[in-house]
Short mmCIF file of C-alpha atoms in Angstrom, two decimals:
data_model
loop_
_atom_site.label_atom_id
_atom_site.label_comp_id
_atom_site.label_asym_id
_atom_site.label_seq_id
_atom_site.Cartn_x
_atom_site.Cartn_y
_atom_site.Cartn_z
CA UNK A 1 -34.22 -23.69 66.52
CA UNK A 2 -36.53 -24.99 63.82
CA UNK A 3 -37.19 -21.44 62.63
CA UNK A 4 -33.46 -20.74 62.45
CA UNK A 5 -32.91 -23.94 60.47
CA UNK A 6 -35.73 -22.98 58.13
CA UNK A 7 -34.28 -19.48 57.57
CA UNK A 8 -30.85 -20.96 56.93
CA UNK A 9 -32.28 -23.37 54.36
CA UNK A 10 -34.10 -20.49 52.68
CA UNK A 11 -30.82 -18.59 52.42
CA UNK A 12 -29.16 -21.66 50.90
CA UNK A 13 -31.92 -21.97 48.32
CA UNK A 14 -31.52 -18.29 47.41
CA UNK A 15 -27.75 -18.73 47.02
CA UNK A 16 -28.31 -21.85 44.95
CA UNK A 17 -30.83 -20.04 42.75
CA UNK A 18 -28.57 -17.05 42.14
CA UNK A 19 -25.45 -19.14 41.42
CA UNK A 20 -27.36 -21.54 39.17
CA UNK A 21 -29.00 -18.69 37.24
CA UNK A 22 -25.64 -17.02 36.64
CA UNK A 23 -24.09 -20.31 35.61
CA UNK A 24 -26.93 -21.07 33.16
CA UNK A 25 -26.58 -17.59 31.66
CA UNK A 26 -22.89 -18.28 31.17
CA UNK A 27 -23.67 -21.61 29.44
CA UNK A 28 -26.19 -19.85 27.23
CA UNK A 29 -23.53 -17.28 26.29
CA UNK A 30 -20.86 -19.84 25.41
CA UNK A 31 -23.45 -22.24 23.87
CA UNK A 32 -22.02 -25.26 25.64
CA UNK A 33 -24.67 -27.37 27.37
CA UNK A 34 -22.13 -29.97 28.44
CA UNK A 35 -21.71 -27.70 31.44
CA UNK A 36 -25.10 -28.86 32.77
CA UNK A 37 -23.31 -31.83 34.33
CA UNK A 38 -22.00 -29.37 36.94
CA UNK A 39 -25.48 -28.31 38.14
CA UNK A 40 -26.01 -31.38 40.41
CA UNK A 41 -22.73 -30.58 42.15
CA UNK A 42 -23.82 -26.96 42.69
CA UNK A 43 -27.06 -28.35 44.16
CA UNK A 44 -25.08 -30.57 46.51
CA UNK A 45 -22.82 -27.70 47.67
CA UNK A 46 -25.77 -25.55 48.74
CA UNK A 47 -28.66 -27.96 49.46
CA UNK A 48 -28.00 -31.67 49.99
CA UNK A 49 -24.36 -31.48 51.13
CA UNK A 50 -23.85 -35.21 50.62
CA UNK A 51 -20.27 -34.75 49.43
CA UNK A 52 -17.79 -33.57 52.02
CA UNK A 53 -16.09 -30.93 49.91
CA UNK A 54 -14.04 -29.63 52.83
CA UNK A 55 -13.40 -32.88 54.68
CA UNK A 56 -10.05 -31.56 55.87
CA UNK A 57 -11.72 -29.10 58.27
CA UNK A 58 -12.19 -32.00 60.71
CA UNK A 59 -8.68 -33.39 60.22
CA UNK A 60 -5.65 -33.02 62.48
CA UNK A 61 -4.00 -29.56 62.64
CA UNK A 62 -1.10 -30.27 60.21
CA UNK A 63 -3.43 -31.70 57.57
CA UNK A 64 -5.98 -28.95 58.16
CA UNK A 65 -3.32 -26.26 57.75
CA UNK A 66 -1.84 -27.75 54.56
CA UNK A 67 -5.19 -28.48 52.94
CA UNK A 68 -6.51 -25.00 53.71
CA UNK A 69 -3.64 -23.60 51.65
CA UNK A 70 -4.14 -26.16 48.89
CA UNK A 71 -7.84 -25.30 48.78
CA UNK A 72 -7.12 -21.57 48.53
CA UNK A 73 -4.46 -22.01 45.84
CA UNK A 74 -6.60 -24.34 43.72
CA UNK A 75 -9.58 -21.97 43.98
CA UNK A 76 -7.40 -19.00 42.99
CA UNK A 77 -5.89 -20.84 40.00
CA UNK A 78 -9.30 -21.97 38.75
CA UNK A 79 -10.72 -18.46 39.17
CA UNK A 80 -7.78 -16.86 37.34
CA UNK A 81 -7.96 -19.46 34.56
CA UNK A 82 -11.69 -18.83 34.10
CA UNK A 83 -11.33 -15.02 34.13
CA UNK A 84 -8.35 -15.06 31.73
CA UNK A 85 -10.16 -17.33 29.30
CA UNK A 86 -13.44 -15.48 29.03
CA UNK A 87 -13.15 -11.94 30.37
CA UNK A 88 -9.77 -10.25 30.55
CA UNK A 89 -6.05 -10.76 30.99
CA UNK A 90 -2.99 -8.64 31.61
CA UNK A 91 -0.43 -8.04 28.89
CA UNK A 92 2.91 -6.27 29.03
CA UNK A 93 4.45 -4.48 26.03
CA UNK A 94 7.81 -6.27 25.59
CA UNK A 95 9.20 -4.40 22.58
CA UNK A 96 9.19 -1.04 20.83
CA UNK A 97 7.11 -2.00 17.77
CA UNK A 98 4.17 0.24 18.80
CA UNK A 99 6.17 3.16 20.16
CA UNK A 100 5.41 5.92 20.75
CA UNK A 101 1.73 4.94 21.01
CA UNK A 102 2.32 2.09 23.46
CA UNK A 103 5.67 1.98 25.22
CA UNK A 104 7.94 -0.82 26.34
CA UNK A 105 6.96 -1.40 29.95
CA UNK A 106 3.26 -0.57 29.54
CA UNK A 107 0.96 -3.09 31.25
CA UNK A 108 -2.38 -3.45 29.53
CA UNK A 109 -5.82 -4.57 30.66
CA UNK A 110 -6.95 -6.65 27.67
CA UNK A 111 -10.67 -7.29 27.24
CA UNK A 112 -11.69 -10.67 25.83
CA UNK A 113 -15.37 -9.71 25.59
CA UNK A 114 -14.73 -6.78 23.21
CA UNK A 115 -14.36 -9.13 20.24
CA UNK A 116 -15.77 -12.22 21.96
CA UNK A 117 -13.64 -14.76 23.85
CA UNK A 118 -12.47 -17.91 22.10
CA UNK A 119 -13.49 -21.27 23.44
CA UNK A 120 -10.04 -22.67 24.36
CA UNK A 121 -8.59 -24.93 21.68
CA UNK A 122 -6.12 -26.42 24.17
CA UNK A 123 -8.11 -26.26 27.44
CA UNK A 124 -5.64 -28.13 29.67
CA UNK A 125 -3.08 -25.44 30.42
CA UNK A 126 -1.50 -23.96 33.53
CA UNK A 127 -3.07 -20.59 34.45
CA UNK A 128 -0.95 -17.45 34.00
CA UNK A 129 1.28 -19.12 31.38
CA UNK A 130 1.16 -18.89 27.61
CA UNK A 131 3.14 -21.91 26.45
CA UNK A 132 6.07 -22.55 28.81
CA UNK A 133 6.37 -23.15 32.54
CA UNK A 134 8.75 -20.62 34.11
CA UNK A 135 11.97 -21.96 35.66
CA UNK A 136 11.21 -25.53 34.52
CA UNK A 137 11.12 -24.54 30.84
CA UNK A 138 8.76 -27.32 29.69
CA UNK A 139 5.37 -26.97 27.98
CA UNK A 140 2.65 -25.53 30.19
CA UNK A 141 -0.20 -27.18 28.28
CA UNK A 142 -1.36 -30.60 27.13
CA UNK A 143 -2.30 -30.81 23.45
CA UNK A 144 -5.10 -33.32 24.06
CA UNK A 145 -7.97 -32.63 23.94
CA UNK A 146 -7.77 -30.15 21.07
CA UNK A 147 -11.01 -28.41 20.11
CA UNK A 148 -11.91 -26.66 16.87
CA UNK A 149 -11.98 -22.89 16.77
CA UNK A 150 -15.15 -21.26 18.07
CA UNK A 151 -15.68 -17.71 19.30
CA UNK A 152 -18.37 -16.56 21.69
CA UNK A 153 -20.38 -13.49 20.69
CA UNK A 154 -18.72 -10.33 21.97
CA UNK A 155 -19.51 -6.65 22.23
CA UNK A 156 -18.23 -5.91 18.73
CA UNK A 157 -15.64 -6.80 16.10
CA UNK A 158 -12.20 -5.56 15.15
CA UNK A 159 -12.41 -2.08 13.67
CA UNK A 160 -9.96 -0.18 11.51
CA UNK A 161 -7.06 1.32 13.51
CA UNK A 162 -7.89 -0.69 16.64
CA UNK A 163 -4.90 -1.81 18.67
CA UNK A 164 -5.30 -5.57 18.94
CA UNK A 165 -3.67 -8.41 20.89
CA UNK A 166 -3.36 -11.60 18.84
CA UNK A 167 -1.38 -14.82 18.64
CA UNK A 168 1.70 -14.64 16.41
CA UNK A 169 0.66 -16.43 13.17
CA UNK A 170 4.15 -17.62 12.21
CA UNK A 171 4.62 -19.01 15.71
CA UNK A 172 3.08 -22.34 14.67
CA UNK A 173 6.59 -23.75 14.09
CA UNK A 174 9.83 -22.85 15.83
CA UNK A 175 13.19 -24.11 17.02
CA UNK A 176 13.22 -25.28 20.65
CA UNK A 177 16.66 -23.79 21.44
CA UNK A 178 15.98 -20.74 23.67
CA UNK A 179 18.04 -18.34 21.57
CA UNK A 180 15.97 -19.16 18.47
CA UNK A 181 12.46 -19.43 19.93
CA UNK A 182 11.63 -15.76 19.32
CA UNK A 183 12.86 -15.86 15.72
CA UNK A 184 10.64 -16.39 12.67
CA UNK A 185 11.23 -20.04 11.77
CA UNK A 186 10.29 -19.61 8.12
CA UNK A 187 12.56 -16.59 7.64
CA UNK A 188 15.38 -18.63 9.19
CA UNK A 189 14.76 -21.51 6.77
CA UNK A 190 14.82 -19.27 3.71
CA UNK A 191 17.88 -17.35 4.87
CA UNK A 192 19.79 -20.59 5.51
CA UNK A 193 18.47 -22.08 2.28
CA UNK A 194 19.82 -19.22 0.20
CA UNK A 195 23.24 -19.67 1.81
CA UNK A 196 23.25 -23.45 1.32
CA UNK A 197 22.01 -23.49 -2.26
CA UNK A 198 23.84 -20.32 -3.29
CA UNK A 199 20.60 -19.19 -4.90
CA UNK A 200 19.59 -15.60 -5.61
CA UNK A 201 16.37 -14.35 -4.07
CA UNK A 202 15.03 -12.88 -7.34
CA UNK A 203 14.37 -15.72 -9.83
CA UNK A 204 12.45 -13.38 -12.15
CA UNK A 205 13.46 -15.20 -15.29
CA UNK A 206 11.64 -18.36 -14.22
CA UNK A 207 8.06 -19.23 -15.03
CA UNK A 208 5.44 -19.25 -12.24
CA UNK A 209 5.60 -23.02 -11.65
CA UNK A 210 9.41 -23.01 -11.72
CA UNK A 211 9.49 -20.15 -9.22
CA UNK A 212 7.34 -22.11 -6.78
CA UNK A 213 9.67 -25.11 -7.07
CA UNK A 214 12.66 -22.81 -6.65
CA UNK A 215 11.39 -21.37 -3.37
CA UNK A 216 10.35 -24.81 -2.13
CA UNK A 217 13.88 -26.06 -2.78
CA UNK A 218 15.37 -23.13 -0.87
CA UNK A 219 13.01 -23.66 2.08
CA UNK A 220 13.59 -27.43 2.19
CA UNK A 221 17.37 -26.89 2.22
CA UNK A 222 17.14 -24.51 5.19
CA UNK A 223 14.74 -26.73 7.13
CA UNK A 224 16.90 -29.81 6.50
CA UNK A 225 19.94 -27.95 7.80
CA UNK A 226 18.11 -27.03 11.01
CA UNK A 227 16.95 -30.63 11.45
CA UNK A 228 20.50 -31.87 10.93
CA UNK A 229 21.90 -29.55 13.64
CA UNK A 230 19.79 -30.12 16.79
CA UNK A 231 22.77 -29.22 18.97
CA UNK A 232 22.50 -25.62 17.80
CA UNK A 233 18.84 -25.18 16.95
CA UNK A 234 17.16 -27.79 19.14
CA UNK A 235 14.15 -29.70 17.88
CA UNK A 236 11.59 -28.30 15.45
CA UNK A 237 8.40 -27.96 17.50
CA UNK A 238 4.86 -26.76 16.82
CA UNK A 239 2.32 -24.84 18.88
CA UNK A 240 -1.49 -24.67 18.56
CA UNK A 241 -2.95 -21.27 17.64
CA UNK A 242 -4.01 -20.26 21.15
CA UNK A 243 -0.63 -21.18 22.68
CA UNK A 244 1.49 -19.06 20.34
CA UNK A 245 3.20 -15.87 21.47
CA UNK A 246 0.95 -12.87 22.08
CA UNK A 247 1.62 -9.87 19.84
CA UNK A 248 0.06 -6.41 19.92
CA UNK A 249 -0.21 -4.27 16.79
CA UNK A 250 -2.59 -1.84 15.12
CA UNK A 251 -5.13 -3.17 12.63
CA UNK A 252 -4.61 -1.17 9.43
CA UNK A 253 -6.54 -3.45 7.07
CA UNK A 254 -9.90 -5.22 7.41
CA UNK A 255 -11.32 -8.32 5.67
CA UNK A 256 -12.27 -7.63 2.06
CA UNK A 257 -10.15 -4.48 1.72
CA UNK A 258 -7.31 -4.06 -0.74
CA UNK A 259 -4.21 -2.71 0.98
CA UNK A 260 -1.24 -0.98 -0.59
CA UNK A 261 1.64 0.94 0.96
CA UNK A 262 2.98 3.81 -1.12
CA UNK A 263 5.97 5.73 0.20
CA UNK A 264 5.15 4.57 3.75
CA UNK A 265 1.45 5.62 3.60
CA UNK A 266 -1.15 2.86 3.90
CA UNK A 267 -3.89 3.00 1.24
CA UNK A 268 -7.12 1.02 1.59
CA UNK A 269 -9.20 0.54 -1.55
CA UNK A 270 -7.24 3.41 -3.07
CA UNK A 271 -7.78 5.87 -0.20
CA UNK A 272 -5.03 6.85 2.29
CA UNK A 273 -5.57 5.65 5.86
CA UNK A 274 -4.81 8.16 8.61
CA UNK A 275 -1.40 7.61 10.16
CA UNK A 276 -1.23 7.28 13.96
CA UNK A 277 -0.37 10.54 15.69
CA UNK A 278 2.82 9.04 17.12
CA UNK A 279 3.93 7.07 14.06
CA UNK A 280 7.71 6.62 13.89
CA UNK A 281 10.15 6.09 11.07
CA UNK A 282 13.89 5.67 11.32
CA UNK A 283 16.22 8.56 10.48
CA UNK A 284 19.94 8.82 9.89
CA UNK A 285 21.07 11.32 12.51
CA UNK A 286 24.51 12.91 12.86
CA UNK A 287 25.06 14.41 16.30
CA UNK A 288 27.52 17.10 17.22
CA UNK A 289 27.31 15.95 20.84
CA UNK A 290 25.26 13.60 23.01
CA UNK A 291 21.59 14.35 23.57
CA UNK A 292 20.78 15.72 27.05
CA UNK A 293 18.68 13.38 29.17
CA UNK A 294 16.02 16.05 29.67
CA UNK A 295 15.58 16.44 25.90
CA UNK A 296 15.44 12.67 25.40
CA UNK A 297 12.76 12.39 28.06
CA UNK A 298 10.78 15.26 26.52
CA UNK A 299 10.87 13.76 23.00
CA UNK A 300 10.38 10.15 24.14
CA UNK A 301 13.81 9.01 22.91
CA UNK A 302 14.86 5.88 24.80
CA UNK A 303 18.26 4.38 25.48
CA UNK A 304 17.31 1.66 22.99
CA UNK A 305 16.84 4.35 20.33
CA UNK A 306 20.26 5.85 21.10
CA UNK A 307 21.83 2.38 21.00
CA UNK A 308 20.33 1.92 17.52
CA UNK A 309 21.89 5.23 16.50
CA UNK A 310 25.30 4.22 17.85
CA UNK A 311 25.29 0.79 16.18
CA UNK A 312 23.27 1.36 12.99
CA UNK A 313 23.60 5.10 12.43
CA UNK A 314 19.83 5.66 12.53
CA UNK A 315 17.09 5.74 15.14
CA UNK A 316 13.27 5.90 15.21
CA UNK A 317 11.72 9.34 15.60
CA UNK A 318 8.24 10.83 15.54
CA UNK A 319 7.48 13.87 13.36
CA UNK A 320 7.49 15.98 16.51
CA UNK A 321 10.94 14.71 17.51
CA UNK A 322 12.33 15.32 14.02
CA UNK A 323 11.07 18.91 14.03
CA UNK A 324 12.48 19.54 17.51
CA UNK A 325 15.91 18.07 16.73
CA UNK A 326 16.13 19.91 13.41
CA UNK A 327 15.99 23.18 15.35
CA UNK A 328 18.82 22.16 17.67
CA UNK A 329 21.76 23.00 15.42
CA UNK A 330 24.02 22.95 18.47
CA UNK A 331 23.28 19.25 18.96
CA UNK A 332 22.38 17.90 15.52
CA UNK A 333 24.37 18.20 12.32
CA UNK A 334 21.88 16.50 10.01
CA UNK A 335 18.69 14.36 9.93
CA UNK A 336 17.76 12.26 6.92
CA UNK A 337 14.86 9.80 6.51
CA UNK A 338 16.02 6.20 6.18
CA UNK A 339 14.69 5.01 2.83
CA UNK A 340 16.76 1.82 2.77
CA UNK A 341 14.53 -1.20 2.15
CA UNK A 342 15.03 -4.70 0.80
CA UNK A 343 12.51 -6.76 -1.13
CA UNK A 344 13.73 -10.22 -0.08
CA UNK A 345 12.45 -10.37 3.51
CA UNK A 346 8.80 -9.37 3.09
CA UNK A 347 5.75 -11.61 2.81
CA UNK A 348 5.35 -13.88 0.91
CA UNK A 349 8.77 -15.40 1.46
CA UNK A 350 8.00 -18.13 -1.09
CA UNK A 351 7.46 -15.67 -3.92
CA UNK A 352 9.37 -12.38 -4.15
CA UNK A 353 6.89 -9.71 -5.30
CA UNK A 354 9.58 -6.99 -5.00
CA UNK A 355 7.54 -5.38 -2.22
CA UNK A 356 9.33 -3.52 0.56
CA UNK A 357 8.32 -2.25 4.00
CA UNK A 358 7.67 1.23 2.52
CA UNK A 359 6.13 0.21 -0.82
CA UNK A 360 4.00 -2.90 -0.51
CA UNK A 361 1.16 -4.53 -2.41
CA UNK A 362 -1.53 -4.17 -3.54
CA UNK A 363 -2.85 -7.19 -1.68
CA UNK A 364 -6.47 -8.20 -1.10
CA UNK A 365 -7.22 -9.20 2.51
CA UNK A 366 -9.33 -12.40 2.61
CA UNK A 367 -12.86 -12.21 4.00
CA UNK A 368 -15.08 -15.04 5.21
CA UNK A 369 -17.35 -16.33 2.45
CA UNK A 370 -15.59 -14.39 -0.30
CA UNK A 371 -13.71 -16.05 -3.15
CA UNK A 372 -10.55 -15.28 -5.03
CA UNK A 373 -9.33 -16.53 -8.37
CA UNK A 374 -6.23 -18.64 -7.77
CA UNK A 375 -3.24 -18.49 -10.10
CA UNK A 376 0.33 -19.65 -9.77
CA UNK A 377 1.30 -15.98 -9.54
CA UNK A 378 -0.88 -15.08 -6.53
CA UNK A 379 -0.72 -18.51 -4.86
CA UNK A 380 2.30 -17.55 -2.65
CA UNK A 381 0.20 -14.78 -1.07
CA UNK A 382 -2.75 -17.04 -0.21
CA UNK A 383 -1.07 -20.42 0.19
CA UNK A 384 -0.56 -20.08 3.94
CA UNK A 385 -4.18 -19.11 4.74
CA UNK A 386 -5.49 -21.95 2.57
CA UNK A 387 -3.08 -24.64 3.72
CA UNK A 388 -2.14 -23.75 7.30
CA UNK A 389 -4.89 -21.60 8.78
CA UNK A 390 -7.82 -23.35 7.09
CA UNK A 391 -6.35 -26.85 7.05
CA UNK A 392 -6.49 -27.81 3.38
CA UNK A 393 -4.20 -30.10 1.43
CA UNK A 394 -2.77 -27.82 -1.28
CA UNK A 395 -0.46 -29.07 -4.00
CA UNK A 396 0.83 -27.86 -7.35
CA UNK A 397 1.18 -30.57 -10.01
CA UNK A 398 1.82 -30.08 -13.69
CA UNK A 399 1.35 -26.35 -13.44
CA UNK A 400 -2.11 -26.76 -11.86
CA UNK A 401 -3.36 -26.12 -8.32
CA UNK A 402 -5.05 -28.92 -6.39
CA UNK A 403 -6.93 -28.41 -3.11
CA UNK A 404 -7.92 -31.56 -1.24
CA UNK A 405 -7.20 -33.62 -4.33
CA UNK A 406 -9.36 -31.55 -6.71
CA UNK A 407 -8.15 -29.06 -9.29
CA UNK A 408 -8.91 -25.54 -8.09
CA UNK A 409 -9.05 -22.27 -9.99
CA UNK A 410 -10.61 -20.35 -7.10
CA UNK A 411 -10.98 -20.58 -3.33
CA UNK A 412 -13.65 -19.41 -0.87
CA UNK A 413 -12.25 -18.44 2.53
CA UNK A 414 -13.68 -19.83 5.76
CA UNK A 415 -12.41 -17.06 8.06
CA UNK A 416 -11.87 -13.32 8.15
CA UNK A 417 -8.29 -12.03 8.06
CA UNK A 418 -6.67 -8.80 9.20
CA UNK A 419 -3.55 -6.77 8.39
CA UNK A 420 -1.59 -5.68 11.47
CA UNK A 421 1.27 -3.17 11.63
CA UNK A 422 3.25 -1.47 14.38
CA UNK A 423 3.34 2.31 14.75
CA UNK A 424 7.15 2.13 14.86
CA UNK A 425 7.01 1.40 11.15
CA UNK A 426 10.71 0.76 10.53
CA UNK A 427 11.16 -1.41 13.60
CA UNK A 428 8.15 -3.70 13.68
CA UNK A 429 7.83 -7.37 12.77
CA UNK A 430 4.30 -7.31 11.40
CA UNK A 431 2.06 -8.37 8.51
CA UNK A 432 4.54 -6.99 5.98
CA UNK A 433 6.86 -9.83 7.01
CA UNK A 434 4.54 -12.73 7.95
CA UNK A 435 1.22 -11.91 6.30
CA UNK A 436 -2.40 -12.08 7.39
CA UNK A 437 -3.74 -12.54 10.92
CA UNK A 438 -6.64 -15.05 10.92
CA UNK A 439 -9.67 -14.34 13.08
CA UNK A 440 -8.99 -17.44 15.20
CA UNK A 441 -5.71 -15.79 16.34
CA UNK A 442 -7.43 -12.67 17.71
CA UNK A 443 -7.09 -12.55 21.53
CA UNK A 444 -8.65 -9.28 22.63
CA UNK A 445 -8.65 -5.51 22.77
CA UNK A 446 -6.45 -3.49 25.15
CA UNK A 447 -8.70 -1.18 27.18
CA UNK A 448 -6.37 0.82 29.40
CA UNK A 449 -2.82 0.99 30.75
CA UNK A 450 -2.95 -0.03 34.41
CA UNK A 451 0.81 0.28 35.01
CA UNK A 452 3.79 1.69 33.14
CA UNK A 453 7.46 1.53 34.05
CA UNK A 454 10.34 3.01 32.09
CA UNK A 455 13.08 0.37 31.57
CA UNK A 456 15.65 3.19 31.36
CA UNK A 457 14.91 4.39 34.89
CA UNK A 458 14.62 2.69 38.25
CA UNK A 459 12.55 3.19 41.38
CA UNK A 460 9.86 5.87 41.53
CA UNK A 461 11.60 7.79 38.74
CA UNK A 462 10.81 4.89 36.41
CA UNK A 463 7.05 5.03 36.97
CA UNK A 464 5.27 6.81 34.12
CA UNK A 465 2.55 8.37 36.26
CA UNK A 466 1.00 10.25 33.33
CA UNK A 467 0.26 6.97 31.54
CA UNK A 468 -1.51 5.16 34.38
CA UNK A 469 -5.14 4.33 33.57
CA UNK A 470 -5.00 6.00 30.16
CA UNK A 471 -7.54 4.45 27.79
CA UNK A 472 -5.95 2.84 24.73
CA UNK A 473 -8.80 4.05 22.49
CA UNK A 474 -7.56 7.59 23.14
CA UNK A 475 -4.19 6.69 21.58
CA UNK A 476 -4.66 7.40 17.89
#
């Protein structure tokens, strides 16, 4: 009996040693020694057993049954929360902005360790939710405590042409009414402001300082209108960076590079960047008759694409699809590239540079530790990173720029920034419309597609078997 007790204690010490070693390695990785307060509790679980962690095992059957389920559920939630925070999470492609590289209905395994997981800025949140509790509809997180941004060392950093999951930068402010939550709040304010003030979106005749005041007036008018109509728009609410919507796009510009789009081609530091193999643009298509389902399936044309053709007259197509349809004279009368583009809806919204989705920039992408000369002309491009993402008080007074109360002619950035774009270039809300993605918004890197279901088909016919467990890095 004594020998058995001794062997059992030895096993407990081994378990305690292994668990403690792994836990200390984790603390070393995240550089947070506050976690040492947990070690005495680990010691008690395996060695001293002074605390009755599972007191309910000796309770009456009803209590024992209920508490066994509570114990299992709590353990599962804590485990999922821990794994999602530091190692990986699942992500589903909700829209067509990356088609035909990633498809609507693709479920991704997203690695947090590829770029290094973020220490949670809002740690008190319900596992498996981003910002809202399902059914109930209320916030799924508590904003206190709120910690500063810090990222644990990962396996690498974001590389050019990586597909990246990140938090939506313009999602810091939004209208609480459900029908407006997915809309860009700032674009809404400017659009409403132009209607209210009757202003034109091209005040080219104004000086730089007057232009800034002009755009501020337009924005204030739109925001005031939203505030004055809570019945339609709801309240104006804010979200911390790590609780904003998750987006997935391709990184086409790295910190320190100068990006320009010329006739749809992305140039970096004057050199063209390779387009994705499945890049799409929209085309005006005139059909002689409806497209057969077999041909649509072969070319990757979805019902959503056909709906766009029926309502707008154009639809997104890859180069392969364009070439195939051009040969089908029995089905297609004509195909013409959609070159329509406006210059009033692209970033920066508070300073029209006359850039469009197909001809944009040049714009320098901020890099940590690097400085830029600030002028009233380029301030609209860099105002949001300086004021919002890096938390400075920025004002323009008397034609001069003041940062934190001091006159500034230059600014040194505290973070790296990235330029993200969808492969469905004419149907993607991306950096061309809301600007840079700060490094503290980077969530992780999709590794592989673990499930894929076609929203246009049901049952087994809707399962895209050929996409299951495909590695995202192979999608170029």
